Short mmCIF file of C-alpha atoms in Angstrom, two decimals:
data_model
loop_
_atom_site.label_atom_id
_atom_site.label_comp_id
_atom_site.label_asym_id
_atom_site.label_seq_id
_atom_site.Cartn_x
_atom_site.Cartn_y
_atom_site.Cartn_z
CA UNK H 542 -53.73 33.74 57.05
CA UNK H 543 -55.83 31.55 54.76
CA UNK H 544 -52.96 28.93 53.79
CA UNK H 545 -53.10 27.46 49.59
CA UNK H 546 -53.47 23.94 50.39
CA UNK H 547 -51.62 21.64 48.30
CA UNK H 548 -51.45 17.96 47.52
CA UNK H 549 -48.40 16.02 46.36
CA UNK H 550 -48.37 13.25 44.10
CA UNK H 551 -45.22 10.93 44.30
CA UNK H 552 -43.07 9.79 47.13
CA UNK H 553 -39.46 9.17 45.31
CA UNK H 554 -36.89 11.19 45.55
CA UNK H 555 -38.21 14.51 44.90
CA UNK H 556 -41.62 14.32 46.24
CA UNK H 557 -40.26 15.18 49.54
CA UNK H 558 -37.83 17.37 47.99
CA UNK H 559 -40.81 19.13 46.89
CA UNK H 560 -42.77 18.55 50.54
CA UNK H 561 -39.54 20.22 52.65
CA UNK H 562 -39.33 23.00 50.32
CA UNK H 563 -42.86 23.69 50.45
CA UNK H 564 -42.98 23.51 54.27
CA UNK H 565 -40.60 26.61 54.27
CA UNK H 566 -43.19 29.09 52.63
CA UNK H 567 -45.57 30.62 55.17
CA UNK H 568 -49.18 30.72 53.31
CA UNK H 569 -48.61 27.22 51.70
CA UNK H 570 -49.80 23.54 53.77
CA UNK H 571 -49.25 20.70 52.44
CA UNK H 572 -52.04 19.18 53.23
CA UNK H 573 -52.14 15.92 51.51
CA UNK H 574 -49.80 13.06 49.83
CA UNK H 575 -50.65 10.67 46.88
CA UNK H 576 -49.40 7.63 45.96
CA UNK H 577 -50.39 4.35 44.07
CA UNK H 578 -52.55 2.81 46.60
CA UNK H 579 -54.12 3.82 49.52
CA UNK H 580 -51.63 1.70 51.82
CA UNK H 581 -48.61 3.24 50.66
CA UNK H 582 -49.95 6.50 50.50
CA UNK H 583 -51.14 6.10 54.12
CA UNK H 584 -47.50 5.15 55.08
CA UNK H 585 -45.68 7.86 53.35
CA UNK H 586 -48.11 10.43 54.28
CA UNK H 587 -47.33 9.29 57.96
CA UNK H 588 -43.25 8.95 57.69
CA UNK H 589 -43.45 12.66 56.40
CA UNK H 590 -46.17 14.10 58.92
CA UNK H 591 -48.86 14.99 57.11
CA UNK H 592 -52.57 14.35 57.39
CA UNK H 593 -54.30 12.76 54.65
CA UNK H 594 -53.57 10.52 52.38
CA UNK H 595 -55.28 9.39 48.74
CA UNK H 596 -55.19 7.92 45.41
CA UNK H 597 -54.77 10.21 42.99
CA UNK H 598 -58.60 10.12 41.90
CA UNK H 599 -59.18 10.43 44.98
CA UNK H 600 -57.04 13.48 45.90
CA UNK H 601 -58.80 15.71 42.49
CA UNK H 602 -61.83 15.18 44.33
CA UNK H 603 -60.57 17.18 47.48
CA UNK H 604 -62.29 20.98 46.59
CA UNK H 605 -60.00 22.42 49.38
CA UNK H 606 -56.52 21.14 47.66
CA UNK H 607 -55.86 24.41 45.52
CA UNK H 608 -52.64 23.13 43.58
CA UNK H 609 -50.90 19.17 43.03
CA UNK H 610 -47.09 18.66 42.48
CA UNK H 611 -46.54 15.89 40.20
CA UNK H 612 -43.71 14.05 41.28
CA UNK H 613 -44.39 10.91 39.92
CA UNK H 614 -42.13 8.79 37.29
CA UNK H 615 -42.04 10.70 33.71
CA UNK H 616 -44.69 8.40 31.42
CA UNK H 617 -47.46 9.65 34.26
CA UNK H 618 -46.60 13.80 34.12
CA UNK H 619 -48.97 14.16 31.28
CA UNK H 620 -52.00 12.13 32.13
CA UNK H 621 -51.69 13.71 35.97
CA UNK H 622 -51.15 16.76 34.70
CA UNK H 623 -54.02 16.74 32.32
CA UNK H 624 -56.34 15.47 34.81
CA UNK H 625 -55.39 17.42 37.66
CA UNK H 626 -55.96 20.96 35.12
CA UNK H 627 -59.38 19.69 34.60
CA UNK H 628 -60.19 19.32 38.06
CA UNK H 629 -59.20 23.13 38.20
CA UNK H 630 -56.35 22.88 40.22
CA UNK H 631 -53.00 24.46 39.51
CA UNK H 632 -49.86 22.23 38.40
CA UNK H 633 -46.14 22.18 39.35
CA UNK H 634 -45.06 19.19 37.05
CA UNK H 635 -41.80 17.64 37.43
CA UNK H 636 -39.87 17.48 34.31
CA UNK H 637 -39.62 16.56 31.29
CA UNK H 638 -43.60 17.48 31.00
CA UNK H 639 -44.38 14.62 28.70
CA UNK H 640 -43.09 11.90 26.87
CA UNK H 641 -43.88 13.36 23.36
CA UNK H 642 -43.89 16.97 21.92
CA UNK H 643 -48.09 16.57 20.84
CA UNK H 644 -48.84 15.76 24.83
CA UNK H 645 -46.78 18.54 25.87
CA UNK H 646 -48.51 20.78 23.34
CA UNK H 647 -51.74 19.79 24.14
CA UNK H 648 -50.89 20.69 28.04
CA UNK H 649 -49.66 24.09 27.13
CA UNK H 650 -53.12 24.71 25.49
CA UNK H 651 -55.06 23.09 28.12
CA UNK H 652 -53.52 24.95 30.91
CA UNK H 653 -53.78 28.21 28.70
CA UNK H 654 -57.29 27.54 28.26
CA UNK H 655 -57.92 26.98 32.02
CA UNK H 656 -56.08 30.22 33.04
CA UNK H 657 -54.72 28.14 35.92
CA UNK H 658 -51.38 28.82 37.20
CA UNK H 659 -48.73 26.02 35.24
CA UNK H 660 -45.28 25.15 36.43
CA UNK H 661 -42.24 23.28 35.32
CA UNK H 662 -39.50 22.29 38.21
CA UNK H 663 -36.58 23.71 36.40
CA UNK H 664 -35.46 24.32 39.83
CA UNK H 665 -31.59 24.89 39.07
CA UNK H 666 -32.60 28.67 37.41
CA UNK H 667 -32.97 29.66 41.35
CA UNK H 668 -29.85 29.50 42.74
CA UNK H 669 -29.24 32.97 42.95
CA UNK H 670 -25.82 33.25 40.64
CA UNK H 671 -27.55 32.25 37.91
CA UNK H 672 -30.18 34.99 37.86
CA UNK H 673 -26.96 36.77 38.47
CA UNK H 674 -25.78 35.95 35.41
CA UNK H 675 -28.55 36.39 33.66
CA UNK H 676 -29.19 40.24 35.12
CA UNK H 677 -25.12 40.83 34.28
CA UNK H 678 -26.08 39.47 30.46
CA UNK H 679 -29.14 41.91 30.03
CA UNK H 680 -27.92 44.68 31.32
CA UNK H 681 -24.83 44.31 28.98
CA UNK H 682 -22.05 43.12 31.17
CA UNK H 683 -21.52 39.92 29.52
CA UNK H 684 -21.64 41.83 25.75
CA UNK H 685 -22.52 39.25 22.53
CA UNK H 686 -22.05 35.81 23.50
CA UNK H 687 -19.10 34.23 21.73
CA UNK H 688 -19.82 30.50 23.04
CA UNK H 689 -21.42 28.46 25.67
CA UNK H 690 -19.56 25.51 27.44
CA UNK H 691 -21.70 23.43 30.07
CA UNK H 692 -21.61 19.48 31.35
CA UNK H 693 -23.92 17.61 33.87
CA UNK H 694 -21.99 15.48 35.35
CA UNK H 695 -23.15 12.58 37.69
CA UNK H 696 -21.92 9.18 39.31
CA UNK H 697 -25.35 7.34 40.57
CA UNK H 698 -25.20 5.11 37.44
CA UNK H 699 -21.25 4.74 37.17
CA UNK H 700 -21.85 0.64 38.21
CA UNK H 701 -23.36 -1.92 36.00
CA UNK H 702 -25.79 -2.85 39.27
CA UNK H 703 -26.61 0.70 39.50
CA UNK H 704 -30.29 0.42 38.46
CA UNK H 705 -33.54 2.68 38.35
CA UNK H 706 -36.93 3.35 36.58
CA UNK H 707 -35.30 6.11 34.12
CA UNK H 708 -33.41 3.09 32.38
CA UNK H 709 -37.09 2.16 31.39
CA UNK H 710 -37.60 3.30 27.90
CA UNK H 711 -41.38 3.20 28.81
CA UNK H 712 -41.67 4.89 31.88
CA UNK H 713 -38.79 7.50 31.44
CA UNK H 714 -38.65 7.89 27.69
CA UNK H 715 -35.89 7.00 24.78
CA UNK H 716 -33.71 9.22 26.48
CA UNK H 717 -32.34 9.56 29.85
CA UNK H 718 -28.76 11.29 30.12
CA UNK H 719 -29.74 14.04 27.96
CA UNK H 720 -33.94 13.64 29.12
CA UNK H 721 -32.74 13.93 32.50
CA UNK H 722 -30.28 15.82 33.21
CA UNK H 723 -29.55 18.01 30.05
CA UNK H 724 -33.00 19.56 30.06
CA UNK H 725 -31.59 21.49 32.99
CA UNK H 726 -28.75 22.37 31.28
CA UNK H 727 -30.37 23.23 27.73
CA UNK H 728 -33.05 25.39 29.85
CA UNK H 729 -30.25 27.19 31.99
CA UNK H 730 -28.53 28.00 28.74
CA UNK H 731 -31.36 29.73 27.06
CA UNK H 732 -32.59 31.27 30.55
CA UNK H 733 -29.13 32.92 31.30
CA UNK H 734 -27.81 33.72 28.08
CA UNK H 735 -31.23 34.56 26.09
CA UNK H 736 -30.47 32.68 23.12
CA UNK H 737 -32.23 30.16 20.99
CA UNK H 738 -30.38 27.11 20.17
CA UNK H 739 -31.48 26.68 15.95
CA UNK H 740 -29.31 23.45 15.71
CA UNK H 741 -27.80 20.27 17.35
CA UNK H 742 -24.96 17.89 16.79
CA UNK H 743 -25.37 14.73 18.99
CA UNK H 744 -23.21 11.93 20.13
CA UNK H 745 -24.60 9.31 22.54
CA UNK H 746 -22.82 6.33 24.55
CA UNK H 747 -24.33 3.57 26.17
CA UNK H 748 -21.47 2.66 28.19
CA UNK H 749 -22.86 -0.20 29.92
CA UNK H 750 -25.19 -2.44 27.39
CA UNK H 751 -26.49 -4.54 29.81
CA UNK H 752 -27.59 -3.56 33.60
CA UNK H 753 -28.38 -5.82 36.41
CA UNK H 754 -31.50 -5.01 37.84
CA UNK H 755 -32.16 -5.78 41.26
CA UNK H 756 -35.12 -8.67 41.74
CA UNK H 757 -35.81 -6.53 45.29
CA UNK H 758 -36.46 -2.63 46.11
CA UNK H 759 -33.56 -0.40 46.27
CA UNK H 760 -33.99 3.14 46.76
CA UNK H 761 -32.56 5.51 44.24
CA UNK H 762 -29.09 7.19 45.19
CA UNK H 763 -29.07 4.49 48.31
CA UNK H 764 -25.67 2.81 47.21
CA UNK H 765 -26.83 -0.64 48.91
CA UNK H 766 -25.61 -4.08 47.54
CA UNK H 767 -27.02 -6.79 46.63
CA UNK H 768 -25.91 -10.38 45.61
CA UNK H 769 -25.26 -11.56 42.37
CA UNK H 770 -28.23 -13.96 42.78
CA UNK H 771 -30.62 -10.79 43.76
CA UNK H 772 -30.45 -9.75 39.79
CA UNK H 773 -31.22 -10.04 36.22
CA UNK H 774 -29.73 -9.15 33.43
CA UNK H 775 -31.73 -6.32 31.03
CA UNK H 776 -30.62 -4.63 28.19
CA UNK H 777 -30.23 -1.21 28.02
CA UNK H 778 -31.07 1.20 25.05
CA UNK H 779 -30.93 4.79 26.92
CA UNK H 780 -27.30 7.32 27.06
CA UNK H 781 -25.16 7.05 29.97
CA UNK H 782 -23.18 9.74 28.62
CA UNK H 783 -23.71 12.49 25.75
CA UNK H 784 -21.40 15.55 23.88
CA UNK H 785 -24.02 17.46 22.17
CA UNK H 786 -22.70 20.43 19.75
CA UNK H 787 -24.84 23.49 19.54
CA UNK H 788 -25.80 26.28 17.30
CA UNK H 789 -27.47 29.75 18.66
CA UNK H 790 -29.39 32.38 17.07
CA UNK H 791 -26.95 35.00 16.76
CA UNK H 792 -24.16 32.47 14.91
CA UNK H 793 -22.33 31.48 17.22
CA UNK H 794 -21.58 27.87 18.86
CA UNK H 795 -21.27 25.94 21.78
CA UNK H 796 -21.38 22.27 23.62
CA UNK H 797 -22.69 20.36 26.52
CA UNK H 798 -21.49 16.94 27.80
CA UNK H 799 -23.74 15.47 30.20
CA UNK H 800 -22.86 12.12 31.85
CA UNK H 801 -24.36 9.66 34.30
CA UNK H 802 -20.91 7.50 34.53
CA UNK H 803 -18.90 9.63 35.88
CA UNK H 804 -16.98 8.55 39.24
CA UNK H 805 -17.02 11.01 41.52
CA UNK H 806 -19.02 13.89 40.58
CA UNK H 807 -22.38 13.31 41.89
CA UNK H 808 -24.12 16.35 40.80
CA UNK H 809 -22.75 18.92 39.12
CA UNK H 810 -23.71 21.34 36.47
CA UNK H 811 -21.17 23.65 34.97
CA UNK H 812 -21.10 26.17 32.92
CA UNK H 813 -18.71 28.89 31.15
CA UNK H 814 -20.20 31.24 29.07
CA UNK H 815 -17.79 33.56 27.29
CA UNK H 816 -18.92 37.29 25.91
CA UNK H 817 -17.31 40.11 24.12
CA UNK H 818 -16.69 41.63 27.13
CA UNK H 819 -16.50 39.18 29.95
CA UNK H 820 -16.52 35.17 30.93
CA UNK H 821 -18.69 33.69 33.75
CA UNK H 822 -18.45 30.53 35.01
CA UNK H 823 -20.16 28.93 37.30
CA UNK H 824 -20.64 25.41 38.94
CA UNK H 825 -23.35 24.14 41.19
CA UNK H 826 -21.37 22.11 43.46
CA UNK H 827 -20.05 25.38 44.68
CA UNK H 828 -23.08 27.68 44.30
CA UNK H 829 -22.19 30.68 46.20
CA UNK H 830 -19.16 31.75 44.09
CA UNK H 831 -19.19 32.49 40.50
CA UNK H 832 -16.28 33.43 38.28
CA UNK H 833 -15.85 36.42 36.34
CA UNK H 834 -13.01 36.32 33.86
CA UNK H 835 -11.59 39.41 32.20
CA UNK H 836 -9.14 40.47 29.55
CA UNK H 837 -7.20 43.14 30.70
CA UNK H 838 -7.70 43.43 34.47
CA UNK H 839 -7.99 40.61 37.24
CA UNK H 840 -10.73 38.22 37.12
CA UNK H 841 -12.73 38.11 39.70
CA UNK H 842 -15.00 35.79 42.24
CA UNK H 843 -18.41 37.25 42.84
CA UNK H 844 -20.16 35.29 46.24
CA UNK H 845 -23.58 34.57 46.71
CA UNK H 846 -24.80 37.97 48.66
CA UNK H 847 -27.82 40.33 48.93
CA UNK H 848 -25.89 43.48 49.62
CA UNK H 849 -23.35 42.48 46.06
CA UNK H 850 -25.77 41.17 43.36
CA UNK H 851 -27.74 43.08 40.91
CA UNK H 852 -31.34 44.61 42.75
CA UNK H 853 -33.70 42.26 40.57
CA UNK H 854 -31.53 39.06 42.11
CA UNK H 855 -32.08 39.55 45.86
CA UNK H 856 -35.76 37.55 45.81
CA UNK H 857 -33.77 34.80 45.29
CA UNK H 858 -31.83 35.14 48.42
CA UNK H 859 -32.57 34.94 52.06
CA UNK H 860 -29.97 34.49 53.38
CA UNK H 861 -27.08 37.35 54.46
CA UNK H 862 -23.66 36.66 52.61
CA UNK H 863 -21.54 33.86 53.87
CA UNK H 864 -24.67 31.97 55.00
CA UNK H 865 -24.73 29.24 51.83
CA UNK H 866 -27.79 28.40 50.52
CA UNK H 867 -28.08 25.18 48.00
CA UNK H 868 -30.44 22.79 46.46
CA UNK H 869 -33.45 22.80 48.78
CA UNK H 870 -33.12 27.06 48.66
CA UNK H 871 -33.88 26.02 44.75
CA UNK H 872 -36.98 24.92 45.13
CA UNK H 873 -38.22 27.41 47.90
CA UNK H 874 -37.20 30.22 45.70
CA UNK H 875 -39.21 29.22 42.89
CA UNK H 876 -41.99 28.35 44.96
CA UNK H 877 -42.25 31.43 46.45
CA UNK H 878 -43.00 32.74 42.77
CA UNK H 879 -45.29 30.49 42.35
CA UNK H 880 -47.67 30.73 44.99
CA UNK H 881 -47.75 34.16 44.70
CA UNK H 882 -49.19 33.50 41.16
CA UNK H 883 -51.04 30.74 43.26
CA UNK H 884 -52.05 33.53 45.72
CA UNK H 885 -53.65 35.55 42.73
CA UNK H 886 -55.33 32.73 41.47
CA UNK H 887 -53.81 33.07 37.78
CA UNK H 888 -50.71 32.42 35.42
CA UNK H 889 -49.61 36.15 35.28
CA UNK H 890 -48.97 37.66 31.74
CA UNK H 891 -45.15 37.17 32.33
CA UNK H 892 -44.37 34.33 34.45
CA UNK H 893 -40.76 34.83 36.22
CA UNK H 894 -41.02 31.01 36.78
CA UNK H 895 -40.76 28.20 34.32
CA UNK H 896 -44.06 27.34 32.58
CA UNK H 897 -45.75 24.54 30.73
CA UNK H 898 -44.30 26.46 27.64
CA UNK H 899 -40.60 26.22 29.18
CA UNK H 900 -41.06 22.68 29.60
CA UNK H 901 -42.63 22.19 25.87
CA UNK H 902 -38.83 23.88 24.74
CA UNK H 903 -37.00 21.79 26.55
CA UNK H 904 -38.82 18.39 25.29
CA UNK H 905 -38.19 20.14 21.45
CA UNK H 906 -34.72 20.59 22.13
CA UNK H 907 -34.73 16.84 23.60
CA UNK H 908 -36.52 14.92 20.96
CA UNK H 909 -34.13 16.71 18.10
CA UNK H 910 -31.08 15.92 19.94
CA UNK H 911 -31.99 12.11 20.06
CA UNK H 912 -32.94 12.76 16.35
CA UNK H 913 -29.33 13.61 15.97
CA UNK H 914 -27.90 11.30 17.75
CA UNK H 915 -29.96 8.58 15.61
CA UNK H 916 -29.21 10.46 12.30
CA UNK H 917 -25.41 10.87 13.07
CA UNK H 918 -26.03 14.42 11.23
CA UNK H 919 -27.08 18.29 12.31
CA UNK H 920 -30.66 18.75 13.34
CA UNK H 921 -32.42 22.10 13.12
CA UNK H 922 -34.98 23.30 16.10
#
């Protein structure tokens, strides 16, 4: 088997989210690691086992390395991105794609243009429940969609010392709450339920003002201390916390709260999406179970198994039931869809995975909820 050989660029934490879930595909190496300079990128590539090491110039000039994973902080995704498509090699960009809706257009186009194979890591549409729920919806199960009630929930910023590069305005964006997190959850929404959200209602809360930022490296999601004397105080402009009110095509409403402050919930996405004929609900801290609520008979708990979900789900599953698969299975799963585009050497007409496209949406739903937010009034998509 001739592997794809793939270089990835970024060493955080989901650059080797990316590496471990890459390592479990069978015609994919990853063959080489990027990083900022040469030193670093020679360490990393060594703590994670693999070969060769660059810059990133220096990795676009490798013929053999067939796709890059950008995995690098968000104010880079464009320029790599950009660069990477006109070296001719294939992207999987971590989100959001850009920092503005004209570089995200001007992707879309480019990788169009190219005919190169263009990914977004919405990741979370993998685990296997919501495809689920998204077969169930278009095959009529669900029937219309009354409303649509989601959160994000997370605790890794819940301290005033909590402190990372997304609290940067100029390397993650004006938004982070909401830029972060909620572009999962706005892209989940319109994945599973097939509706277009026309309008937005936004409410943000900066719930601590100032941070202390640490004067030495801490890794994100590490939970060490330091002491006082180890930080300084900066000011902080981004949402630790949102309630965003929603409008969908077909007239009908919903909300999302997302939150980075909240104690005890360290990752978890919920939703509860309520037809004419049924409810599901669903949470990702529990991924192999999903809710089905019913009017006039017993609700009922659907778990994650080949042999019980709808035919066009299994892909997503490779494990038998009562064998959980999570998180890393995410990123496997759409992988695996990937390279197989990878495999054939272009985008295919209908990608199953999430594009360049999916991740110009989800920057246009951002940019009009901060709108919003700043306009205290309704914003139209």
């Amino acid at each position: 088997m001739n592997k794809i050989k793939v270089g990835v660029v970024g060493t955080g934490f989901i650059g080797p989210a990316h590496i471990e879930a890459l390592r479990r595909l069978p015609n994919v190496e990853v063959a080489a690691l990027c990083e900022v300079t040469a030193e670093l990128a020679k360490e990393k590539a060594d703590a994670l086992g693999i070969a060769r090491s660059y810059t990133f110039d220096e990795l676009l000039k490798q013929d053999d390395i067939q796709a890059v994973h950008i995995c690098t902080p968000n104010f880079l995704h464009y320029s790599q991105s950009k660069a990477a498509l006109l070296a001719g090699k294939h992207v999987i960009c971590e989100k959001p794609l850009a920092k503005d809706l004209a570089e995200a257009e001007e992707l879309v186009e480019l990788a169009a243009k190219t005919g190169l194979v263009n990914a977004v890591h919405f990741n979370l549409r993998y685990y296997p429940l919501a495809r689920q729920m998204k077969s169930m919806r278009e095959k009529g199960e669900l029937g219309e969609i009354y409303s649509f009630i989601g959160s994000y929930l997370q605790d890794w910023l819940f301290y005033n010392t909590d402190y990372n590069w997304r609290l940067e305005p100029d390397k993650s964006g004006d938004s982070r709450a909401i830029a972060d997190i909620g572009s999962h959850l706005m892209d989940i929404l319109e994945y599973i339920t097939g509706l277009k959200t026309v309008a937005v209602l936004a409410d943000f809360n900066t719930v601590h003002k100032t941070r202390k930022k640490p004067l030495k490296a801490v890794e994100t999601y590490s939970g060490k201390m330091l002491q006082p004397e180890d930080y300084a105080d900066v000011p902080i402009t981004t949402e630790d916390h949102a309630n965003v009110l929603l409008r969908f095509d077909n007239g009908n409403k919903g909300v999302i709260t997302v939150s980075q402050v909240s104690a005890g919930r360290k990752n978890r996405m919920s939703l509860e999406i309520s037809g004419s004929k049924k409810t599901f609900s669903w949470c990702s801290e529990s991924p192999n179970e999903m809710w089905i609520g019913n009017r006039d008979k017993a609700n009922e708990v659907l778990m994650r198994d080949p042999s019980l979900v709808n035919e066009d789900v299994r892909s997503t599953i490779t494990f038998p039931g009562g064998h959980n698969e999570g998180f890393p299975d995410t990123s496997k799963q759409m992988f695996k869809e990937v390279y197989a585009a990878i495999a054939a050497g272009k985008q295919p007409e209908n990608p199953t995975f999430p594009t360049f496209a999916d991740g110009y949406r989800e920057l246009l739903i951002c940019e009009r909820i901060l709108e919003s937010n700043k306009k205290e009034a309704w914003v139209t998509i």
